[in-house]
Coordinates of C-alpha atoms and ligand atoms in Angstrom, one line a residue:
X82 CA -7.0 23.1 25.1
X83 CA -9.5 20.6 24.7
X84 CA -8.3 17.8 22.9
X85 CA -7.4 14.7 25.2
X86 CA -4.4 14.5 27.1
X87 CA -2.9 11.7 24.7
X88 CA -3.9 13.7 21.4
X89 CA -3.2 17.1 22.9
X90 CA 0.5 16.8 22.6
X91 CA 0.3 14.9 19.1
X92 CA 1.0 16.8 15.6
X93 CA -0.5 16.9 12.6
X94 CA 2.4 15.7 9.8
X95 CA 1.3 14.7 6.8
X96 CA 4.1 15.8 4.4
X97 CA 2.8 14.0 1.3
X98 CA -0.3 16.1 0.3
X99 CA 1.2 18.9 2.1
X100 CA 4.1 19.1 -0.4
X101 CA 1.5 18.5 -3.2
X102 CA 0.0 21.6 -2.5
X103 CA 3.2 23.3 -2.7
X104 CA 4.2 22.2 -6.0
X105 CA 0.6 23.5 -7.1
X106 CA 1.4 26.7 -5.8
X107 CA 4.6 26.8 -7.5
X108 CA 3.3 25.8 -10.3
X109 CA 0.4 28.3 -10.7
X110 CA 2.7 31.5 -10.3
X111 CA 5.4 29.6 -12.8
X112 CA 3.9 27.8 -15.0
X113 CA 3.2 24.3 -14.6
X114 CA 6.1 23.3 -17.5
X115 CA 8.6 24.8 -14.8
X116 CA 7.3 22.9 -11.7
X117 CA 8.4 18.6 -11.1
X118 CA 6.4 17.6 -8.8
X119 CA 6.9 13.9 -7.6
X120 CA 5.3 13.9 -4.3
X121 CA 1.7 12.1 -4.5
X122 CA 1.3 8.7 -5.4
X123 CA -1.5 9.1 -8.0
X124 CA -0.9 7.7 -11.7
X125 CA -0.7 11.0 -14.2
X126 CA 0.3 11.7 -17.8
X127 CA 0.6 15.3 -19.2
X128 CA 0.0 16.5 -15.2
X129 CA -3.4 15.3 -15.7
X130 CA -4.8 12.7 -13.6
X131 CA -5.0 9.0 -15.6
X132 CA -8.2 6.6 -15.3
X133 CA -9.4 3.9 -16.5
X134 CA -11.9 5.5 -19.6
X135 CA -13.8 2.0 -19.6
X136 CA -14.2 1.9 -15.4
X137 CA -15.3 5.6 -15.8
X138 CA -17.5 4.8 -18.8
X139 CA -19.6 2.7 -16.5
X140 CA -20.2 5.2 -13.6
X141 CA -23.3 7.4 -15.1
X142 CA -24.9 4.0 -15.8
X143 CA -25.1 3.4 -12.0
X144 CA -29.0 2.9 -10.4
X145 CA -28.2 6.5 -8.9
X146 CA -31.1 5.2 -6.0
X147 CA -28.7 2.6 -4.8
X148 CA -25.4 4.8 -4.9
X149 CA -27.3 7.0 -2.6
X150 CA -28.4 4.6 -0.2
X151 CA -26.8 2.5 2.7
X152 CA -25.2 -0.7 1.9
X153 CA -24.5 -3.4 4.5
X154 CA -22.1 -2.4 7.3
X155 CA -20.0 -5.8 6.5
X156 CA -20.2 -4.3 2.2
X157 CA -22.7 -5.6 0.0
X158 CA -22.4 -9.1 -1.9
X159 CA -21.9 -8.7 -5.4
X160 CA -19.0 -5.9 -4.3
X161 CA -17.0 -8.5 -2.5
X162 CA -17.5 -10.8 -5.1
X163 CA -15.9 -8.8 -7.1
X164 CA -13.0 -7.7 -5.3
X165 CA -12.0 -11.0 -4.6
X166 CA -12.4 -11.7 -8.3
X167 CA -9.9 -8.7 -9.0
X168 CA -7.3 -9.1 -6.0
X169 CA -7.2 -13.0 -6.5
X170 CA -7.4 -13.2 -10.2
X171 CA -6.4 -17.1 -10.7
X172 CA -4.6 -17.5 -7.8
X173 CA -7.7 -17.9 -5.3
X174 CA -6.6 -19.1 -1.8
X175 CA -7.4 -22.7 -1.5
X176 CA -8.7 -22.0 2.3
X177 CA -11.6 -20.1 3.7
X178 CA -12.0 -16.2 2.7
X179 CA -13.9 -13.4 5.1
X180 CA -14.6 -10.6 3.7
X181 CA -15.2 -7.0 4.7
X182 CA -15.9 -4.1 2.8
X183 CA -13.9 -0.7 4.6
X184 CA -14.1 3.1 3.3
X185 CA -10.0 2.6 1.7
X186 CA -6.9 0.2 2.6
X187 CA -6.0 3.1 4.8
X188 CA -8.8 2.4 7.3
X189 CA -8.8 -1.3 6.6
X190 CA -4.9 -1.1 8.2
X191 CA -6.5 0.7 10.9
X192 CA -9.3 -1.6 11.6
X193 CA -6.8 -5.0 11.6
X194 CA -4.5 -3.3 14.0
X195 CA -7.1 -1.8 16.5
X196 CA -8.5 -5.6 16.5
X197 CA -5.2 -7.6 16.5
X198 CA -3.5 -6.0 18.7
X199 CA -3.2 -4.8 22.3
X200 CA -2.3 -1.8 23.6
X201 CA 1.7 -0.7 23.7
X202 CA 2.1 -3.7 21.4
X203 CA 4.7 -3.4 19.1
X204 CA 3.4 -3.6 15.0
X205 CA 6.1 -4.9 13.0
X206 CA 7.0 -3.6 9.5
X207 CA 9.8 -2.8 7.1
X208 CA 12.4 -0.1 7.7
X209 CA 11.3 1.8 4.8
X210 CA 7.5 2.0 5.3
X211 CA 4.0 4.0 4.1
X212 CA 4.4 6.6 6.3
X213 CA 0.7 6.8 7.4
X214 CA 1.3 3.2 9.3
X215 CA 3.3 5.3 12.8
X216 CA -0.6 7.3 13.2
X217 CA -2.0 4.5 12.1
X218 CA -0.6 2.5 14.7
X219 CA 0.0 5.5 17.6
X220 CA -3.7 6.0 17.3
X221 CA -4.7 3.2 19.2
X222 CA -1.6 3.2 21.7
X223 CA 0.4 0.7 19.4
X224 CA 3.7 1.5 18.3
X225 CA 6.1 0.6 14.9
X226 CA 9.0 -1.7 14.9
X227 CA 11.2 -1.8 12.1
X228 CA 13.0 -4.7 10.6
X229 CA 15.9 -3.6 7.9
X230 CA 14.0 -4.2 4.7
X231 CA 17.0 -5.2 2.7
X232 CA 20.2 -7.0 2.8
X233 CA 21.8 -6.5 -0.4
X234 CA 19.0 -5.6 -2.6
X235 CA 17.0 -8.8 -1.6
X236 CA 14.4 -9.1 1.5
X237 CA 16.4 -9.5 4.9
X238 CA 15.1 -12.8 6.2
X239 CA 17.3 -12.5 9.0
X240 CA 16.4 -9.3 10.1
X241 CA 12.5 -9.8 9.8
X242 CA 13.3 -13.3 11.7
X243 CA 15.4 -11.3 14.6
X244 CA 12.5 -8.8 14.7
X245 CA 9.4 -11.1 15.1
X246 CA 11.5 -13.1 17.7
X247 CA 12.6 -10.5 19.8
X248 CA 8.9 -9.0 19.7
X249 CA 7.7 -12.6 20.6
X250 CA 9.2 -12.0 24.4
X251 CA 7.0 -8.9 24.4
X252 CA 3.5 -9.8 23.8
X253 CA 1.1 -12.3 22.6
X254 CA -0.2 -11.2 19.1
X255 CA 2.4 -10.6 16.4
X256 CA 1.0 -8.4 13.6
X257 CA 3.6 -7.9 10.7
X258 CA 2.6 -5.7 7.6
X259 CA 4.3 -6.4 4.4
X260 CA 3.1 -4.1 2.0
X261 CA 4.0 -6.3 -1.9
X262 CA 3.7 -6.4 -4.8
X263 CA 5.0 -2.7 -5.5
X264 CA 6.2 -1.7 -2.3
X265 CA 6.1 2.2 -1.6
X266 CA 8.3 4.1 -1.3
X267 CA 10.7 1.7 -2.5
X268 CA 9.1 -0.6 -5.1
X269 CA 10.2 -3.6 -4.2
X270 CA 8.2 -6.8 -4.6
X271 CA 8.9 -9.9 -2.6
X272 CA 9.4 -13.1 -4.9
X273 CA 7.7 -16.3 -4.7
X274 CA 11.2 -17.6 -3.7
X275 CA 11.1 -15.2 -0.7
X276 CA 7.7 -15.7 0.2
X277 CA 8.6 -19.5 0.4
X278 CA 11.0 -18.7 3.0
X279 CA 9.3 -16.3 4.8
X280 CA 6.3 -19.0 5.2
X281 CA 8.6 -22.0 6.7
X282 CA 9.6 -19.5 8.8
X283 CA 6.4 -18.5 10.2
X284 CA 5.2 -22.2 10.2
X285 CA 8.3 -22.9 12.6
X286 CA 7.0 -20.4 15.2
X287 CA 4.7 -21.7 17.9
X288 CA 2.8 -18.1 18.4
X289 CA -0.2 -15.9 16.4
X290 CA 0.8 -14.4 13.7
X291 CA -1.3 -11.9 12.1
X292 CA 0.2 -11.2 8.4
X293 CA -1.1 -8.3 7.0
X294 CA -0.5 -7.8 3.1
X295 CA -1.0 -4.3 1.8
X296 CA -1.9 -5.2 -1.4
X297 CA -2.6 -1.8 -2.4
X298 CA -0.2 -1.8 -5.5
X299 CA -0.6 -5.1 -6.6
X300 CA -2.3 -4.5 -9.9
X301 CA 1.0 -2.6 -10.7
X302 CA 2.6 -5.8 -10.8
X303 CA 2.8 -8.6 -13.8
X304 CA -0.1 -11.2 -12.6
X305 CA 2.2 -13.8 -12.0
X306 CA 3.0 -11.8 -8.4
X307 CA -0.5 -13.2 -7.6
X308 CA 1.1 -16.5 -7.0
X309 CA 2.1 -15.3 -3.3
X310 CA -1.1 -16.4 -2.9
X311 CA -0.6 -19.7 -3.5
X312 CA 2.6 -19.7 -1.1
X313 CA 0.3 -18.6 1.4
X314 CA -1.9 -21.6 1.2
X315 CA 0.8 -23.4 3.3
X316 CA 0.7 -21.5 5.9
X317 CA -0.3 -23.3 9.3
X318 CA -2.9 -22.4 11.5
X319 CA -1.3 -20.1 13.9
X320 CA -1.0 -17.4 11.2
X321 CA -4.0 -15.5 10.2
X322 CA -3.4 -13.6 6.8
X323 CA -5.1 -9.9 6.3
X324 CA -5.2 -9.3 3.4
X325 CA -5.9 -5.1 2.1
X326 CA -6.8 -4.8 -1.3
X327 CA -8.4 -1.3 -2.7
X328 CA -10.1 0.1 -5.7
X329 CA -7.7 3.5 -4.9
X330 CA -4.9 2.9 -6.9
X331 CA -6.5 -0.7 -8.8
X332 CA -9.0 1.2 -10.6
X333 CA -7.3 5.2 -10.3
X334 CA -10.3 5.3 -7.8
X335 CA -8.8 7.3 -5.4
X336 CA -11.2 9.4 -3.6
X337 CA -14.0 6.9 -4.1
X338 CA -12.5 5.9 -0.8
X339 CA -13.4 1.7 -1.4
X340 CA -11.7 -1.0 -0.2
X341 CA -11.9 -4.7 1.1
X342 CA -9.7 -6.8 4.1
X343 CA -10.1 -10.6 3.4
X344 CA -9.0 -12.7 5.8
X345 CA -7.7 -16.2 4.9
X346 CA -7.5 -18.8 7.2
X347 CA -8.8 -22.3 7.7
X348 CA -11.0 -22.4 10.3
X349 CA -14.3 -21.1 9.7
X350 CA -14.4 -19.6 13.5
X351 CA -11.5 -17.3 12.5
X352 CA -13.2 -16.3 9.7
X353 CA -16.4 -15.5 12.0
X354 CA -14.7 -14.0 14.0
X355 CA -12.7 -11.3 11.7
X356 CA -15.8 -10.9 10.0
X357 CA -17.7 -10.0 13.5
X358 CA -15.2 -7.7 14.9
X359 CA -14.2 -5.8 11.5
X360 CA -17.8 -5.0 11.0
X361 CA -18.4 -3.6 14.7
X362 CA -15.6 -1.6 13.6
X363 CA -16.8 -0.2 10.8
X364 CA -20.7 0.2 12.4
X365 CA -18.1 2.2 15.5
X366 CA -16.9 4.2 12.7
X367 CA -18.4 5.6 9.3
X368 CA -20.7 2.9 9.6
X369 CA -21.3 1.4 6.1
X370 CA -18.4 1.9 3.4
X371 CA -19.1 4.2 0.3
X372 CA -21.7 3.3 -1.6
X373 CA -20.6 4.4 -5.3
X374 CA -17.4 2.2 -4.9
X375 CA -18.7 -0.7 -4.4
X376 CA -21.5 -0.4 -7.2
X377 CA -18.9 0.6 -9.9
X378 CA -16.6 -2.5 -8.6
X379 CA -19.5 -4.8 -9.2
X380 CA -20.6 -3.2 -12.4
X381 CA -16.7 -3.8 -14.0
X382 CA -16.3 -7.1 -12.8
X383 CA -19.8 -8.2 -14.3
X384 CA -19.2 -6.3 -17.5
X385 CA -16.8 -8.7 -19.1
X386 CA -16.1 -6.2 -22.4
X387 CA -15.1 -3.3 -19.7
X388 CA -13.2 -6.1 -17.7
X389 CA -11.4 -6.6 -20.9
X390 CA -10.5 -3.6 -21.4
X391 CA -9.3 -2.3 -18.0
X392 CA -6.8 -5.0 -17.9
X393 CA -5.3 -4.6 -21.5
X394 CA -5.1 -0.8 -20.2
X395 CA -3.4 -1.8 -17.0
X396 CA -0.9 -3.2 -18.7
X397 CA -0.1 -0.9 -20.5
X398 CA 0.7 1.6 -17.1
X399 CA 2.7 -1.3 -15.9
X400 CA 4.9 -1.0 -18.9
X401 CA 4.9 3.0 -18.6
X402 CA 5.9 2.3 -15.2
X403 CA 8.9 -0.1 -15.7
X404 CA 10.0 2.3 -18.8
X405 CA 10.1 5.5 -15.5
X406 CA 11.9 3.7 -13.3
X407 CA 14.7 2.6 -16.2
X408 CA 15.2 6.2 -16.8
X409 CA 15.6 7.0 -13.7
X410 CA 18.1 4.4 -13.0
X411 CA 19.6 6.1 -16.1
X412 CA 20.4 9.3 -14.6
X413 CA 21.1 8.0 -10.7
X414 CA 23.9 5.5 -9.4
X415 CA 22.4 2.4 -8.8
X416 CA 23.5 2.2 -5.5
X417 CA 21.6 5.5 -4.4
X418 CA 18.4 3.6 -5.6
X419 CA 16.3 1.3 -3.9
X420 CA 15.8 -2.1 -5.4
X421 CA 12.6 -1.2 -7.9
X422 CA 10.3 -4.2 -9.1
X423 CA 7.1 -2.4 -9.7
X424 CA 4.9 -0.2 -8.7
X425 CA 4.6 3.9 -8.0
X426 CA 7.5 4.6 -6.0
X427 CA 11.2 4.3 -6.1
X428 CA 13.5 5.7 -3.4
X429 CA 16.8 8.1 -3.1
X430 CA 19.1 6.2 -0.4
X431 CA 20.5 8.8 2.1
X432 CA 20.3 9.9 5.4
X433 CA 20.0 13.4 4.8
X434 CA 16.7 13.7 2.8
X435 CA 15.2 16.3 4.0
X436 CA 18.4 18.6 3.6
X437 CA 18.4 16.8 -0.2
X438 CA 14.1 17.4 -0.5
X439 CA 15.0 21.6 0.5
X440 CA 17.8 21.4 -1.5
X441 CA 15.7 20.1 -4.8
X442 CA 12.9 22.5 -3.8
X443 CA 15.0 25.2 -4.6
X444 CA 14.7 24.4 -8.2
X445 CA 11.3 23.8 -8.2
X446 CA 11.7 19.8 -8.2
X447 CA 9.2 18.7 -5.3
X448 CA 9.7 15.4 -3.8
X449 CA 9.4 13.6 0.0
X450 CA 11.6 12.8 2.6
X451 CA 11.2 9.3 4.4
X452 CA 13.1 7.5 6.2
X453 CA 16.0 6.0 5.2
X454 CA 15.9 8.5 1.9
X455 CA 13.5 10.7 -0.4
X456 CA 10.3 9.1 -2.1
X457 CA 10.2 9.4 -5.8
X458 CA 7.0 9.0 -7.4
X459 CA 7.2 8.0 -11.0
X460 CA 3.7 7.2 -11.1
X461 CA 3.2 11.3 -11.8
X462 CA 6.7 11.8 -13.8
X463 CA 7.5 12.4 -17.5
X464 CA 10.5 11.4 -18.9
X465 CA 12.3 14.8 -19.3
X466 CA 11.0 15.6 -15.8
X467 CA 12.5 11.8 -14.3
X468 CA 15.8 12.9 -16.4
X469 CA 16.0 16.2 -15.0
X470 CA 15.1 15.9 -11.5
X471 CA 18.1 12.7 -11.3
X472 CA 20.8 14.9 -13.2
X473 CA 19.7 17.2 -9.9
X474 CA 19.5 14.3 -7.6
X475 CA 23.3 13.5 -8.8
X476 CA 24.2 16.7 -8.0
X477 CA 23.2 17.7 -4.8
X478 CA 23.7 14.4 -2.6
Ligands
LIG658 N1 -1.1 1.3 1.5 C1 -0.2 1.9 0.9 C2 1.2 1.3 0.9 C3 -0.4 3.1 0.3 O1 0.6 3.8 -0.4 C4 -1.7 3.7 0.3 C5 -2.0 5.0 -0.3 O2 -1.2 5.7 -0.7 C6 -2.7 3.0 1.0 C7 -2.4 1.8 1.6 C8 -4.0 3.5 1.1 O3 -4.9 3.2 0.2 P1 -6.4 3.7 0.2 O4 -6.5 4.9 -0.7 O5 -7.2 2.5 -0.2 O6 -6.7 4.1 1.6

């Protein structure tokens, strides 16, 4: 063996994709009609991928010079501009904003922990949780702590206000990552009301804080779940927010592999600072972010007929989305569902998923174990398919 000692013993679980390919495979030797799969968390209709026809209009009109070349290692200008146009929309943070461009949210997590925090720290997140956040974390020698996500059906205050004071005893830096609007796997979205109390309660702390917000499914949401930004304009000093916003699932531009981390804070040092040590991470990584990405981005945002357009059809999967997760709360007990707002996901509550994910796969119904339950993605599910799959769901728990 040559791998390190650390990565040596590590293995290689990444269940989503993995399960993805299996209902492929099904699916070629039976038919496609014959195969559910609800594994990968990637908008479709018909089994075909959706986009956005007027983001994807725009992309042969790109200088195809300047998709080729480098941009800046920090992201260039007009791309940021743009993606703080499109994550902020009206509800710009009335403090200062860095920006960095990063090759997906994924590695924009991934950056903000590896600066943020210290080695054996503890990263604090939800109990149901992205399930890429434990390598994430491991990578660098960090670790997960969970806080119960919910106490009946509403965000657990108390149990995200036990976890960030017991890990307060442990080290200096607390980084929390709240991934809302559209939470996966369970589609929750934090209110403004909750947001209100989470922010007093982070004011009351004497200690860093260092909020990240997974943004990535906040264009799933109605615009008014924008206003959390304006909740997180009262936040004191000691909390630095991270925001990760991506053009993955925003603009169906998955593999394009284009994201931006702002920070928001209010001194301008803090701001220099996450700007300075984000972009040696990048230049100590894939060096500058994709090019293509950040030139379509720009292009949309300056293109105000396209901009038009992409929103009226956003809203339009918004509503597709909200009418998939009311049929499945047709055909499953309420209870056995987590508390869906918005988004791509909605959750099976038990603790025996994986026995529930083989049992499912036995009729060809492909879906993926977390924790706490099985991930349901509706963002790739047809009605008869959401129908079916819960009369089977109801059946085999
Ligand atoms: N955060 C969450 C909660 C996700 O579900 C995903 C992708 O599935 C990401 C981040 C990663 O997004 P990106 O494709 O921008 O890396």
């Amino acid at each position: 063996m040559f791998a390190n000692s650390f990565k040596r013993t590590q293995r290689f679980n990444e269940l989503i994709l993995k399960s993805h390919m299996d209902a492929q495979m099904r699916a070629a030797s039976l038919g496609r009609e014959k195969v559910i799969d609800g594994t990968v968390g990637s908008l479709t209709m018909g089994g075909e991928l959706v986009t956005f026809p007027s983001v994807d209009r725009l992309i042969p009109a790109l200088d195809v010079k300047k998709i080729s070349a480098y941009t800046p290692i920090q992201g260039s200008g007009p791309f940021l501009d743009a993606m703080e146009t499109l994550c902020f929309e009206t509800c710009k943070p009335s403090r200062k904003i860095g920006r960095v461009a990063v090759a997906g949210a994924n590695s924009g997590i991934h950056h903000t922990i590896c600066n943020y925090t210290e080695p054996g720290d503890i990263v604090l997140t939800s109990d149901w949780f992205w399930s890429s956040y434990e390598p994430i974390v491991r990578e660098h020698g960090r670790r997960l702590g969970l806080f119960t996500f919910f106490q009946e059906r509403r965000f657990s205050l108390e149990s995200f206000q036990e976890s960030v004071n017991s890990v307060a005893q442990l080290q200096e830096n607390i980084a929390v990552i709240l991934n809302t609007p559209g939470h996966n796997p369970t589609g929750y979205s934090i209110s403004e009301d909750e947001w209100g109390r989470i922010v007093r309660y982070l004011n009351s702390l004497k200690r860093r804080i260092i909020l990240v917000i997974d943004a990535a499914y906040i264009d799933y949401a109605p615009p008014e779940y924008k206003h959390m930004f304006s909740k997180l304009n009262r936040l004191n000093d000691n909390t630095l927010v991270i925001v990760a916003y991506s053009i993955s699932k925003s603009l169906a531009k998955y593999g394009l592999r284009t994201a931006a981390l702002f920070a928001l804070h209010r001194k301008q040092e803090i701001i220099d600072e996450f700007e300075r040590v984000l972009s040696i991470t990048n230049q100590a990584t894939y060096g500058c972010p994709p090019s293509l990405g950040q030139y379509l981005t720009a292009a949309l945002v300056a293109n105000g007929r396209a901009l038009a357009d992409y929103y009226q059809a956003k809203r339009a999967v918004i509503e597709m989305l909200a009418q998939r997760a009311a049929v499945l709360a047709e055909a499953v007990d309420d209870y056995l569902l987590t508390p869906y707002r918005h988004g791509f996901f909605v959750s099976v509550r038990t603790d025996r998923g994986e026995l529930l994910v083989e049992k499912l796969r036995r009729e060809d119904i492909f879906l993926v174990p977390v924790h706490g339950g099985v991930r349901i993605a509706i963002c790739s599910l047809e009605r008869e398919q959401i129908l079916k799959l819960g009369r089977a769901i109801m059946q085999h728990i």
